[in-house]
Amino acid sequence: MSDHEAGRVRRFWEGLGLPGLVDVHTHFMPERVLRKVWAYFDALGPLTGGVAWPITYRQEEDERAGLLREFGVRAFTAMLYPHKAGMARWLNDWAVDFARRTPDCLHTSTLFPEPGVESYVREAVEAGARVFKAHVQVGAYDPADELLDPAWGVLAEAGTPVVIHCGSGPAPGKHTGPEPVARVLARHPRLRLVVAHLGMPEYEDFLDLAERYGEVRLDTTMAFTDFSERLAPFPRRALPRLADLGDRVLLGSDFPNIPYPYLHQLHALERLELGDEWLRGVCHDNAARLFGLPGR
C-alpha cells in the first residue's frame, strides 16, 4: 500500500465531515488459520464460486492493523469463525488476547452448533465480547439448529450484535438463504443480526427481514463493487428500500481478503448516489451508535 492510497481513503471520509470510518467486517484470526483461508482462495475452493480471488492485503498481522489505522478506521472487528466442532472456544480464547493488544478492534467472538455452545457464548459475553461472527456457509450448519437456540437467546438478551454470513454468495451452502435465518428471528425477534454482504445474492429477501425486524441490520461487505456486480448485481429497483433502511446499514469491507483496493468499496457506495447523509450513517454513525462509540 502506498501513502497515496491511505490519503485518498482519508480524503473520502474527511469530505463527509466524519472523524473516521467504522468497519464491522474485517478479518483477524490466528495466523495459521488465516494462511489456510488465503490458501483456499488461492486454490479457488468451491466456496469462492471458482472465481479468481487475489488477496490484496497479504501482510503480517501488525501491518494489516496499521493499514486500517492509516486509512482512518476508528474501530474494526476480528471476524473469525470455525468450520467444525471444537474450534470456536479456542478461537474465542485467541480473540480475547487480540482484543487486549489491539484496543481499536471490537472484541469479536464466534460460535458453532455443538454441546456447550451456550456456556462458552455466555463466557465470551461476560469477558467483554462486543460482536460475534457466524458463518453459515463455511460452517455448513443450520442457524436454526436447536443446539444454537440457547446461545441466540443469550446474545439477544445481552444485545450483542452478530455478523452472520447467511446469503448464498459467492457459492450456496447447505443452509444458506433467508429461510433458516427467518426461523431464528421468529424465535428471537430482538436478536441483533447484521446480515453480511447485504445477504448477497438474496438481497431483497434479506431486505424483507430487515423491514420486518427492527434489530436486523445489513453490512455492505463487497456489495456494489465491480467484482460483485459482475457475479451478483444488486437490483436497482431495491435501492429506495436500502435508502429507507439507511440507519441500519453498516460499512463492511472483508479486509484483508479482498481482490481490489479498500478505497473501491467506499467509491462503490458513493456512486449509488443515495446522499451524503446516508453515506455518513453507513460509514460511521450507524455502527458508532450500535457499539457505543463516540459520535461526531
PDB file of C-alpha atoms in Angstrom:
ATOM      1  CA  MET A   1       0.000   0.000   0.000  1.00  0.00           C
ATOM      2  CA  SER A   2       1.193   3.496  -0.771  1.00  0.00           C
ATOM      3  CA  ASP A   3       0.763   6.653   1.288  1.00  0.00           C
ATOM      4  CA  HIS A   4      -1.254   7.877  -1.688  1.00  0.00           C
ATOM      5  CA  GLU A   5      -3.891   5.163  -1.140  1.00  0.00           C
ATOM      6  CA  ALA A   6      -4.233   5.967   2.560  1.00  0.00           C
ATOM      7  CA  GLY A   7      -4.519   9.656   1.751  1.00  0.00           C
ATOM      8  CA  ARG A   8      -7.342   9.026  -0.715  1.00  0.00           C
ATOM      9  CA  VAL A   9      -9.263   6.939   1.826  1.00  0.00           C
ATOM     10  CA  ARG A  10      -8.869   9.675   4.422  1.00  0.00           C
ATOM     11  CA  ARG A  11      -9.992  12.373   1.992  1.00  0.00           C
ATOM     12  CA  PHE A  12     -13.153  10.336   1.367  1.00  0.00           C
ATOM     13  CA  TRP A  13     -14.341  10.424   4.988  1.00  0.00           C
ATOM     14  CA  GLU A  14     -12.960  13.872   5.689  1.00  0.00           C
ATOM     15  CA  GLY A  15     -15.064  15.129   2.789  1.00  0.00           C
ATOM     16  CA  LEU A  16     -18.144  13.779   4.570  1.00  0.00           C
ATOM     17  CA  GLY A  17     -17.212  15.558   7.793  1.00  0.00           C
ATOM     18  CA  LEU A  18     -16.600  12.282   9.631  1.00  0.00           C
ATOM     19  CA  PRO A  19     -13.980  11.573  12.317  1.00  0.00           C
ATOM     20  CA  GLY A  20     -13.076   8.329  10.517  1.00  0.00           C
ATOM     21  CA  LEU A  21     -14.640   5.035   9.477  1.00  0.00           C
ATOM     22  CA  VAL A  22     -16.088   2.103  11.415  1.00  0.00           C
ATOM     23  CA  ASP A  23     -15.688  -1.207   9.567  1.00  0.00           C
ATOM     24  CA  VAL A  24     -17.745  -4.058  11.047  1.00  0.00           C
ATOM     25  CA  HIS A  25     -16.402  -6.782   8.734  1.00  0.00           C
ATOM     26  CA  THR A  26     -12.637  -7.199   8.832  1.00  0.00           C
ATOM     27  CA  HIS A  27     -10.817 -10.474   9.389  1.00  0.00           C
ATOM     28  CA  PHE A  28      -8.169 -11.115  12.021  1.00  0.00           C
ATOM     29  CA  MET A  29      -7.595 -14.646  13.277  1.00  0.00           C
ATOM     30  CA  PRO A  30      -4.705 -16.887  14.325  1.00  0.00           C
ATOM     31  CA  GLU A  31      -2.047 -16.639  11.638  1.00  0.00           C
ATOM     32  CA  ARG A  32      -2.022 -20.335  10.752  1.00  0.00           C
ATOM     33  CA  VAL A  33      -5.799 -20.217  10.312  1.00  0.00           C
ATOM     34  CA  LEU A  34      -5.640 -17.099   8.140  1.00  0.00           C
ATOM     35  CA  ARG A  35      -2.920 -18.643   5.964  1.00  0.00           C
ATOM     36  CA  LYS A  36      -5.227 -21.605   5.353  1.00  0.00           C
ATOM     37  CA  VAL A  37      -8.014 -19.209   4.384  1.00  0.00           C
ATOM     38  CA  TRP A  38      -5.708 -17.480   1.913  1.00  0.00           C
ATOM     39  CA  ALA A  39      -4.601 -20.836   0.505  1.00  0.00           C
ATOM     40  CA  TYR A  40      -8.275 -21.717  -0.022  1.00  0.00           C
ATOM     41  CA  PHE A  41      -8.819 -18.522  -2.013  1.00  0.00           C
ATOM     42  CA  ASP A  42      -5.622 -19.134  -3.980  1.00  0.00           C
ATOM     43  CA  ALA A  43      -6.812 -22.644  -4.889  1.00  0.00           C
ATOM     44  CA  LEU A  44     -10.249 -21.347  -5.961  1.00  0.00           C
ATOM     45  CA  GLY A  45     -12.000 -23.562  -3.440  1.00  0.00           C
ATOM     46  CA  PRO A  46     -15.669 -24.387  -4.066  1.00  0.00           C
ATOM     47  CA  LEU A  47     -16.975 -21.722  -1.694  1.00  0.00           C
ATOM     48  CA  THR A  48     -15.268 -18.985  -3.730  1.00  0.00           C
ATOM     49  CA  GLY A  49     -17.545 -19.809  -6.634  1.00  0.00           C
ATOM     50  CA  GLY A  50     -14.487 -20.775  -8.663  1.00  0.00           C
ATOM     51  CA  VAL A  51     -13.677 -17.107  -9.292  1.00  0.00           C
ATOM     52  CA  ALA A  52     -10.101 -15.789  -9.228  1.00  0.00           C
ATOM     53  CA  TRP A  53      -9.721 -14.007  -5.891  1.00  0.00           C
ATOM     54  CA  PRO A  54      -6.283 -12.422  -5.345  1.00  0.00           C
ATOM     55  CA  ILE A  55      -5.759 -11.214  -1.775  1.00  0.00           C
ATOM     56  CA  THR A  56      -4.863  -7.517  -1.902  1.00  0.00           C
ATOM     57  CA  TYR A  57      -3.560  -7.077   1.660  1.00  0.00           C
ATOM     58  CA  ARG A  58      -1.451 -10.144   2.336  1.00  0.00           C
ATOM     59  CA  GLN A  59       0.700  -8.593   5.071  1.00  0.00           C
ATOM     60  CA  GLU A  60       1.610  -9.622   8.586  1.00  0.00           C
ATOM     61  CA  GLU A  61      -0.927  -9.001  11.343  1.00  0.00           C
ATOM     62  CA  ASP A  62       0.615  -5.826  12.796  1.00  0.00           C
ATOM     63  CA  GLU A  63       0.980  -4.288   9.366  1.00  0.00           C
ATOM     64  CA  ARG A  64      -2.621  -5.080   8.457  1.00  0.00           C
ATOM     65  CA  ALA A  65      -3.890  -3.413  11.641  1.00  0.00           C
ATOM     66  CA  GLY A  66      -1.608  -0.485  10.907  1.00  0.00           C
ATOM     67  CA  LEU A  67      -3.077  -0.122   7.416  1.00  0.00           C
ATOM     68  CA  LEU A  68      -6.581   0.194   8.826  1.00  0.00           C
ATOM     69  CA  ARG A  69      -5.363   2.912  11.180  1.00  0.00           C
ATOM     70  CA  GLU A  70      -3.689   4.737   8.286  1.00  0.00           C
ATOM     71  CA  PHE A  71      -6.990   4.560   6.416  1.00  0.00           C
ATOM     72  CA  GLY A  72      -8.621   6.212   9.425  1.00  0.00           C
ATOM     73  CA  VAL A  73     -10.686   3.213  10.541  1.00  0.00           C
ATOM     74  CA  ARG A  74     -11.526   4.095  14.154  1.00  0.00           C
ATOM     75  CA  ALA A  75     -12.902   0.662  15.030  1.00  0.00           C
ATOM     76  CA  PHE A  76     -12.857  -2.693  13.266  1.00  0.00           C
ATOM     77  CA  THR A  77     -13.601  -6.343  14.004  1.00  0.00           C
ATOM     78  CA  ALA A  78     -11.820  -9.696  14.044  1.00  0.00           C
ATOM     79  CA  MET A  79     -14.278 -11.809  12.070  1.00  0.00           C
ATOM     80  CA  LEU A  80     -13.141 -15.330  12.922  1.00  0.00           C
ATOM     81  CA  TYR A  81     -15.176 -18.498  12.503  1.00  0.00           C
ATOM     82  CA  PRO A  82     -14.963 -22.265  12.951  1.00  0.00           C
ATOM     83  CA  HIS A  83     -15.594 -24.800  10.203  1.00  0.00           C
ATOM     84  CA  LYS A  84     -16.090 -27.703  12.604  1.00  0.00           C
ATOM     85  CA  ALA A  85     -16.969 -28.504  16.208  1.00  0.00           C
ATOM     86  CA  GLY A  86     -14.318 -27.891  18.842  1.00  0.00           C
ATOM     87  CA  MET A  87     -12.811 -24.796  17.209  1.00  0.00           C
ATOM     88  CA  ALA A  88     -14.971 -21.951  18.495  1.00  0.00           C
ATOM     89  CA  ARG A  89     -13.801 -21.924  22.117  1.00  0.00           C
ATOM     90  CA  TRP A  90     -10.089 -21.737  21.272  1.00  0.00           C
ATOM     91  CA  LEU A  91     -10.734 -19.110  18.597  1.00  0.00           C
ATOM     92  CA  ASN A  92     -12.536 -17.104  21.262  1.00  0.00           C
ATOM     93  CA  ASP A  93      -9.569 -17.502  23.603  1.00  0.00           C
ATOM     94  CA  TRP A  94      -7.289 -16.138  20.876  1.00  0.00           C
ATOM     95  CA  ALA A  95      -9.682 -13.243  20.300  1.00  0.00           C
ATOM     96  CA  VAL A  96      -9.512 -12.200  23.958  1.00  0.00           C
ATOM     97  CA  ASP A  97      -5.757 -11.722  23.645  1.00  0.00           C
ATOM     98  CA  PHE A  98      -6.051  -9.994  20.265  1.00  0.00           C
ATOM     99  CA  ALA A  99      -8.598  -7.517  21.618  1.00  0.00           C
ATOM    100  CA  ARG A 100      -6.343  -6.841  24.633  1.00  0.00           C
ATOM    101  CA  ARG A 101      -3.379  -5.921  22.430  1.00  0.00           C
ATOM    102  CA  THR A 102      -5.487  -4.206  19.740  1.00  0.00           C
ATOM    103  CA  PRO A 103      -7.701  -1.686  21.537  1.00  0.00           C
ATOM    104  CA  ASP A 104      -9.280  -0.327  18.343  1.00  0.00           C
ATOM    105  CA  CYS A 105     -10.573  -3.812  17.485  1.00  0.00           C
ATOM    106  CA  LEU A 106     -14.075  -4.543  18.740  1.00  0.00           C
ATOM    107  CA  HIS A 107     -13.660  -7.744  20.775  1.00  0.00           C
ATOM    108  CA  THR A 108     -15.064 -10.434  18.483  1.00  0.00           C
ATOM    109  CA  SER A 109     -16.163 -13.987  19.293  1.00  0.00           C
ATOM    110  CA  THR A 110     -17.780 -16.839  17.384  1.00  0.00           C
ATOM    111  CA  LEU A 111     -19.940 -19.939  17.841  1.00  0.00           C
ATOM    112  CA  PHE A 112     -20.853 -23.315  16.365  1.00  0.00           C
ATOM    113  CA  PRO A 113     -23.791 -25.706  16.948  1.00  0.00           C
ATOM    114  CA  GLU A 114     -22.262 -28.087  19.478  1.00  0.00           C
ATOM    115  CA  PRO A 115     -22.728 -29.163  23.092  1.00  0.00           C
ATOM    116  CA  GLY A 116     -21.561 -26.396  25.424  1.00  0.00           C
ATOM    117  CA  VAL A 117     -22.150 -23.539  22.984  1.00  0.00           C
ATOM    118  CA  GLU A 118     -24.450 -21.652  25.364  1.00  0.00           C
ATOM    119  CA  SER A 119     -21.795 -21.844  28.080  1.00  0.00           C
ATOM    120  CA  TYR A 120     -18.885 -20.506  26.027  1.00  0.00           C
ATOM    121  CA  VAL A 121     -21.039 -17.823  24.385  1.00  0.00           C
ATOM    122  CA  ARG A 122     -22.089 -16.601  27.830  1.00  0.00           C
ATOM    123  CA  GLU A 123     -18.440 -16.686  28.952  1.00  0.00           C
ATOM    124  CA  ALA A 124     -17.411 -14.634  25.928  1.00  0.00           C
ATOM    125  CA  VAL A 125     -20.100 -12.035  26.561  1.00  0.00           C
ATOM    126  CA  GLU A 126     -19.061 -11.789  30.205  1.00  0.00           C
ATOM    127  CA  ALA A 127     -15.418 -11.434  29.074  1.00  0.00           C
ATOM    128  CA  GLY A 128     -16.367  -8.360  27.061  1.00  0.00           C
ATOM    129  CA  ALA A 129     -17.153  -9.650  23.554  1.00  0.00           C
ATOM    130  CA  ARG A 130     -18.856  -6.821  21.654  1.00  0.00           C
ATOM    131  CA  VAL A 131     -19.705  -8.649  18.433  1.00  0.00           C
ATOM    132  CA  PHE A 132     -19.998 -12.257  17.249  1.00  0.00           C
ATOM    133  CA  LYS A 133     -19.374 -13.818  13.863  1.00  0.00           C
ATOM    134  CA  ALA A 134     -21.490 -16.672  12.479  1.00  0.00           C
ATOM    135  CA  HIS A 135     -20.535 -18.196   9.122  1.00  0.00           C
ATOM    136  CA  VAL A 136     -23.364 -20.421   7.929  1.00  0.00           C
ATOM    137  CA  GLN A 137     -21.734 -21.051   4.548  1.00  0.00           C
ATOM    138  CA  VAL A 138     -18.303 -22.185   5.781  1.00  0.00           C
ATOM    139  CA  GLY A 139     -19.638 -23.895   8.908  1.00  0.00           C
ATOM    140  CA  ALA A 140     -22.288 -25.714   6.837  1.00  0.00           C
ATOM    141  CA  TYR A 141     -24.783 -25.592   9.703  1.00  0.00           C
ATOM    142  CA  ASP A 142     -28.400 -24.586  10.103  1.00  0.00           C
ATOM    143  CA  PRO A 143     -28.518 -21.370  12.180  1.00  0.00           C
ATOM    144  CA  ALA A 144     -31.890 -22.573  13.470  1.00  0.00           C
ATOM    145  CA  ASP A 145     -30.296 -25.744  14.868  1.00  0.00           C
ATOM    146  CA  GLU A 146     -31.785 -26.322  18.324  1.00  0.00           C
ATOM    147  CA  LEU A 147     -28.266 -26.570  19.763  1.00  0.00           C
ATOM    148  CA  LEU A 148     -27.800 -22.875  18.969  1.00  0.00           C
ATOM    149  CA  ASP A 149     -31.151 -21.740  20.323  1.00  0.00           C
ATOM    150  CA  PRO A 150     -29.960 -21.019  23.904  1.00  0.00           C
ATOM    151  CA  ALA A 151     -26.895 -19.178  22.570  1.00  0.00           C
ATOM    152  CA  TRP A 152     -29.055 -16.932  20.385  1.00  0.00           C
ATOM    153  CA  GLY A 153     -31.121 -16.256  23.483  1.00  0.00           C
ATOM    154  CA  VAL A 154     -28.029 -15.185  25.427  1.00  0.00           C
ATOM    155  CA  LEU A 155     -26.962 -12.842  22.639  1.00  0.00           C
ATOM    156  CA  ALA A 156     -30.442 -11.382  22.200  1.00  0.00           C
ATOM    157  CA  GLU A 157     -30.699 -10.715  25.925  1.00  0.00           C
ATOM    158  CA  ALA A 158     -27.234  -9.116  26.014  1.00  0.00           C
ATOM    159  CA  GLY A 159     -27.923  -7.025  22.905  1.00  0.00           C
ATOM    160  CA  THR A 160     -24.667  -8.272  21.374  1.00  0.00           C
ATOM    161  CA  PRO A 161     -24.630  -7.909  17.560  1.00  0.00           C
ATOM    162  CA  VAL A 162     -23.922 -10.960  15.397  1.00  0.00           C
ATOM    163  CA  VAL A 163     -22.464 -10.514  11.911  1.00  0.00           C
ATOM    164  CA  ILE A 164     -23.819 -13.519  10.039  1.00  0.00           C
ATOM    165  CA  HIS A 165     -22.799 -14.759   6.596  1.00  0.00           C
ATOM    166  CA  CYS A 166     -26.056 -16.407   5.590  1.00  0.00           C
ATOM    167  CA  GLY A 167     -26.561 -15.422   1.956  1.00  0.00           C
ATOM    168  CA  SER A 168     -25.751 -17.883  -0.806  1.00  0.00           C
ATOM    169  CA  GLY A 169     -22.887 -15.889  -2.315  1.00  0.00           C
ATOM    170  CA  PRO A 170     -20.310 -16.382  -3.617  1.00  0.00           C
ATOM    171  CA  ALA A 171     -21.487 -20.026  -3.655  1.00  0.00           C
ATOM    172  CA  PRO A 172     -24.534 -21.559  -1.950  1.00  0.00           C
ATOM    173  CA  GLY A 173     -24.167 -23.709   1.129  1.00  0.00           C
ATOM    174  CA  LYS A 174     -26.412 -26.399   2.543  1.00  0.00           C
ATOM    175  CA  HIS A 175     -28.150 -23.953   4.891  1.00  0.00           C
ATOM    176  CA  THR A 176     -27.642 -20.544   3.258  1.00  0.00           C
ATOM    177  CA  GLY A 177     -30.521 -18.321   2.246  1.00  0.00           C
ATOM    178  CA  PRO A 178     -33.180 -16.354   4.122  1.00  0.00           C
ATOM    179  CA  GLU A 179     -35.416 -19.182   5.367  1.00  0.00           C
ATOM    180  CA  PRO A 180     -33.165 -20.569   8.162  1.00  0.00           C
ATOM    181  CA  VAL A 181     -32.473 -17.039   9.416  1.00  0.00           C
ATOM    182  CA  ALA A 182     -36.189 -16.251   9.364  1.00  0.00           C
ATOM    183  CA  ARG A 183     -36.740 -19.217  11.681  1.00  0.00           C
ATOM    184  CA  VAL A 184     -34.095 -17.897  14.086  1.00  0.00           C
ATOM    185  CA  LEU A 185     -35.672 -14.445  14.127  1.00  0.00           C
ATOM    186  CA  ALA A 186     -39.153 -15.855  14.669  1.00  0.00           C
ATOM    187  CA  ARG A 187     -37.837 -17.306  17.946  1.00  0.00           C
ATOM    188  CA  HIS A 188     -35.560 -14.371  18.834  1.00  0.00           C
ATOM    189  CA  PRO A 189     -37.039 -11.203  17.301  1.00  0.00           C
ATOM    190  CA  ARG A 190     -34.743  -8.920  19.368  1.00  0.00           C
ATOM    191  CA  LEU A 191     -31.560 -10.624  18.138  1.00  0.00           C
ATOM    192  CA  ARG A 192     -29.234  -8.044  16.611  1.00  0.00           C
ATOM    193  CA  LEU A 193     -28.271  -9.823  13.413  1.00  0.00           C
ATOM    194  CA  VAL A 194     -26.055  -7.964  10.946  1.00  0.00           C
ATOM    195  CA  VAL A 195     -26.504  -9.723   7.607  1.00  0.00           C
ATOM    196  CA  ALA A 196     -23.118  -9.800   5.886  1.00  0.00           C
ATOM    197  CA  HIS A 197     -22.751  -8.833   2.228  1.00  0.00           C
ATOM    198  CA  LEU A 198     -26.331  -7.451   2.271  1.00  0.00           C
ATOM    199  CA  GLY A 199     -27.370 -11.107   2.019  1.00  0.00           C
ATOM    200  CA  MET A 200     -25.819 -11.480  -1.460  1.00  0.00           C
ATOM    201  CA  PRO A 201     -27.342 -12.666  -3.778  1.00  0.00           C
ATOM    202  CA  GLU A 202     -30.710 -12.889  -1.964  1.00  0.00           C
ATOM    203  CA  TYR A 203     -30.641  -9.140  -1.384  1.00  0.00           C
ATOM    204  CA  GLU A 204     -34.359  -8.495  -1.486  1.00  0.00           C
ATOM    205  CA  ASP A 205     -35.232 -11.424   0.767  1.00  0.00           C
ATOM    206  CA  PHE A 206     -32.903 -10.082   3.448  1.00  0.00           C
ATOM    207  CA  LEU A 207     -34.258  -6.566   2.976  1.00  0.00           C
ATOM    208  CA  ASP A 208     -37.642  -8.141   3.767  1.00  0.00           C
ATOM    209  CA  LEU A 209     -36.274  -9.467   7.061  1.00  0.00           C
ATOM    210  CA  ALA A 210     -34.719  -6.106   7.933  1.00  0.00           C
ATOM    211  CA  GLU A 211     -38.034  -4.393   7.284  1.00  0.00           C
ATOM    212  CA  ARG A 212     -39.858  -6.953   9.430  1.00  0.00           C
ATOM    213  CA  TYR A 213     -37.424  -6.985  12.390  1.00  0.00           C
ATOM    214  CA  GLY A 214     -36.205  -3.687  13.808  1.00  0.00           C
ATOM    215  CA  GLU A 215     -32.926  -5.102  15.156  1.00  0.00           C
ATOM    216  CA  VAL A 216     -31.803  -6.646  11.845  1.00  0.00           C
ATOM    217  CA  ARG A 217     -29.055  -4.751  10.081  1.00  0.00           C
ATOM    218  CA  LEU A 218     -27.089  -5.242   6.863  1.00  0.00           C
ATOM    219  CA  ASP A 219     -23.406  -4.769   6.131  1.00  0.00           C
ATOM    220  CA  THR A 220     -22.091  -3.603   2.777  1.00  0.00           C
ATOM    221  CA  THR A 221     -19.206  -6.073   2.510  1.00  0.00           C
ATOM    222  CA  MET A 222     -18.200  -6.395  -1.154  1.00  0.00           C
ATOM    223  CA  ALA A 223     -21.639  -5.226  -2.296  1.00  0.00           C
ATOM    224  CA  PHE A 224     -21.779  -2.832  -5.267  1.00  0.00           C
ATOM    225  CA  THR A 225     -18.093  -3.354  -6.115  1.00  0.00           C
ATOM    226  CA  ASP A 226     -17.199  -4.127  -9.716  1.00  0.00           C
ATOM    227  CA  PHE A 227     -16.161  -7.616  -8.587  1.00  0.00           C
ATOM    228  CA  SER A 228     -19.537  -8.452  -7.035  1.00  0.00           C
ATOM    229  CA  GLU A 229     -21.691  -6.645  -9.574  1.00  0.00           C
ATOM    230  CA  ARG A 230     -20.344  -8.987 -12.256  1.00  0.00           C
ATOM    231  CA  LEU A 231     -21.341 -12.025 -10.185  1.00  0.00           C
ATOM    232  CA  ALA A 232     -24.435 -10.956  -8.248  1.00  0.00           C
ATOM    233  CA  PRO A 233     -25.670  -7.479  -9.191  1.00  0.00           C
ATOM    234  CA  PHE A 234     -27.796  -5.625  -6.669  1.00  0.00           C
ATOM    235  CA  PRO A 235     -31.255  -4.974  -8.154  1.00  0.00           C
ATOM    236  CA  ARG A 236     -31.577  -1.246  -8.762  1.00  0.00           C
ATOM    237  CA  ARG A 237     -35.304  -1.430  -8.005  1.00  0.00           C
ATOM    238  CA  ALA A 238     -34.346  -2.163  -4.377  1.00  0.00           C
ATOM    239  CA  LEU A 239     -32.200   0.955  -3.875  1.00  0.00           C
ATOM    240  CA  PRO A 240     -35.095   3.004  -2.401  1.00  0.00           C
ATOM    241  CA  ARG A 241     -35.574   0.284   0.216  1.00  0.00           C
ATOM    242  CA  LEU A 242     -31.876   0.427   1.049  1.00  0.00           C
ATOM    243  CA  ALA A 243     -32.133   4.193   1.358  1.00  0.00           C
ATOM    244  CA  ASP A 244     -35.080   3.858   3.735  1.00  0.00           C
ATOM    245  CA  LEU A 245     -33.049   1.469   5.909  1.00  0.00           C
ATOM    246  CA  GLY A 246     -30.159   3.924   5.996  1.00  0.00           C
ATOM    247  CA  ASP A 247     -29.880   3.883   9.784  1.00  0.00           C
ATOM    248  CA  ARG A 248     -29.361   0.090   9.778  1.00  0.00           C
ATOM    249  CA  VAL A 249     -26.787  -0.314   7.012  1.00  0.00           C
ATOM    250  CA  LEU A 250     -23.183  -0.637   8.206  1.00  0.00           C
ATOM    251  CA  LEU A 251     -19.857  -0.413   6.402  1.00  0.00           C
ATOM    252  CA  GLY A 252     -18.112  -3.763   5.938  1.00  0.00           C
ATOM    253  CA  SER A 253     -15.148  -4.448   3.677  1.00  0.00           C
ATOM    254  CA  ASP A 254     -13.829  -8.037   4.138  1.00  0.00           C
ATOM    255  CA  PHE A 255     -10.336  -6.568   4.588  1.00  0.00           C
ATOM    256  CA  PRO A 256      -7.755  -8.044   4.057  1.00  0.00           C
ATOM    257  CA  ASN A 257      -9.385 -10.759   1.922  1.00  0.00           C
ATOM    258  CA  ILE A 258     -10.496  -8.508  -0.935  1.00  0.00           C
ATOM    259  CA  PRO A 259      -9.442  -8.661  -4.590  1.00  0.00           C
ATOM    260  CA  TYR A 260      -9.294  -4.864  -5.021  1.00  0.00           C
ATOM    261  CA  PRO A 261      -8.121  -1.790  -3.042  1.00  0.00           C
ATOM    262  CA  TYR A 262     -10.014  -0.789   0.119  1.00  0.00           C
ATOM    263  CA  LEU A 263     -10.991   2.542  -1.422  1.00  0.00           C
ATOM    264  CA  HIS A 264     -13.043   0.783  -4.102  1.00  0.00           C
ATOM    265  CA  GLN A 265     -15.659  -0.312  -1.533  1.00  0.00           C
ATOM    266  CA  LEU A 266     -16.125   3.309  -0.479  1.00  0.00           C
ATOM    267  CA  HIS A 267     -16.412   4.567  -4.043  1.00  0.00           C
ATOM    268  CA  ALA A 268     -18.888   1.766  -4.817  1.00  0.00           C
ATOM    269  CA  LEU A 269     -21.143   3.102  -2.052  1.00  0.00           C
ATOM    270  CA  GLU A 270     -20.658   6.695  -3.131  1.00  0.00           C
ATOM    271  CA  ARG A 271     -21.706   6.007  -6.714  1.00  0.00           C
ATOM    272  CA  LEU A 272     -25.116   4.737  -5.539  1.00  0.00           C
ATOM    273  CA  GLU A 273     -25.944   8.458  -5.132  1.00  0.00           C
ATOM    274  CA  LEU A 274     -28.044   7.903  -2.020  1.00  0.00           C
ATOM    275  CA  GLY A 275     -26.738  11.130  -0.497  1.00  0.00           C
ATOM    276  CA  ASP A 276     -24.050  12.253   1.912  1.00  0.00           C
ATOM    277  CA  GLU A 277     -26.224  11.754   4.997  1.00  0.00           C
ATOM    278  CA  TRP A 278     -26.794   8.114   4.023  1.00  0.00           C
ATOM    279  CA  LEU A 279     -23.054   7.687   3.481  1.00  0.00           C
ATOM    280  CA  ARG A 280     -22.259   9.275   6.846  1.00  0.00           C
ATOM    281  CA  GLY A 281     -24.574   6.832   8.554  1.00  0.00           C
ATOM    282  CA  VAL A 282     -23.235   3.793   6.713  1.00  0.00           C
ATOM    283  CA  CYS A 283     -19.552   4.653   7.016  1.00  0.00           C
ATOM    284  CA  HIS A 284     -19.550   5.729  10.636  1.00  0.00           C
ATOM    285  CA  ASP A 285     -22.628   6.848  12.550  1.00  0.00           C
ATOM    286  CA  ASN A 286     -24.760   3.689  12.476  1.00  0.00           C
ATOM    287  CA  ALA A 287     -22.001   1.445  13.767  1.00  0.00           C
ATOM    288  CA  ALA A 288     -20.817   4.065  16.257  1.00  0.00           C
ATOM    289  CA  ARG A 289     -24.324   4.133  17.696  1.00  0.00           C
ATOM    290  CA  LEU A 290     -24.634   0.337  17.731  1.00  0.00           C
ATOM    291  CA  PHE A 291     -21.328  -0.139  19.554  1.00  0.00           C
ATOM    292  CA  GLY A 292     -21.499   2.907  21.795  1.00  0.00           C
ATOM    293  CA  LEU A 293     -18.522   4.655  20.189  1.00  0.00           C
ATOM    294  CA  PRO A 294     -18.008   8.430  20.464  1.00  0.00           C
ATOM    295  CA  GLY A 295     -20.086  10.268  17.894  1.00  0.00           C
ATOM    296  CA  ARG A 296     -19.121  13.093  15.592  1.00  0.00           C
TER     297      ARG A 296
END
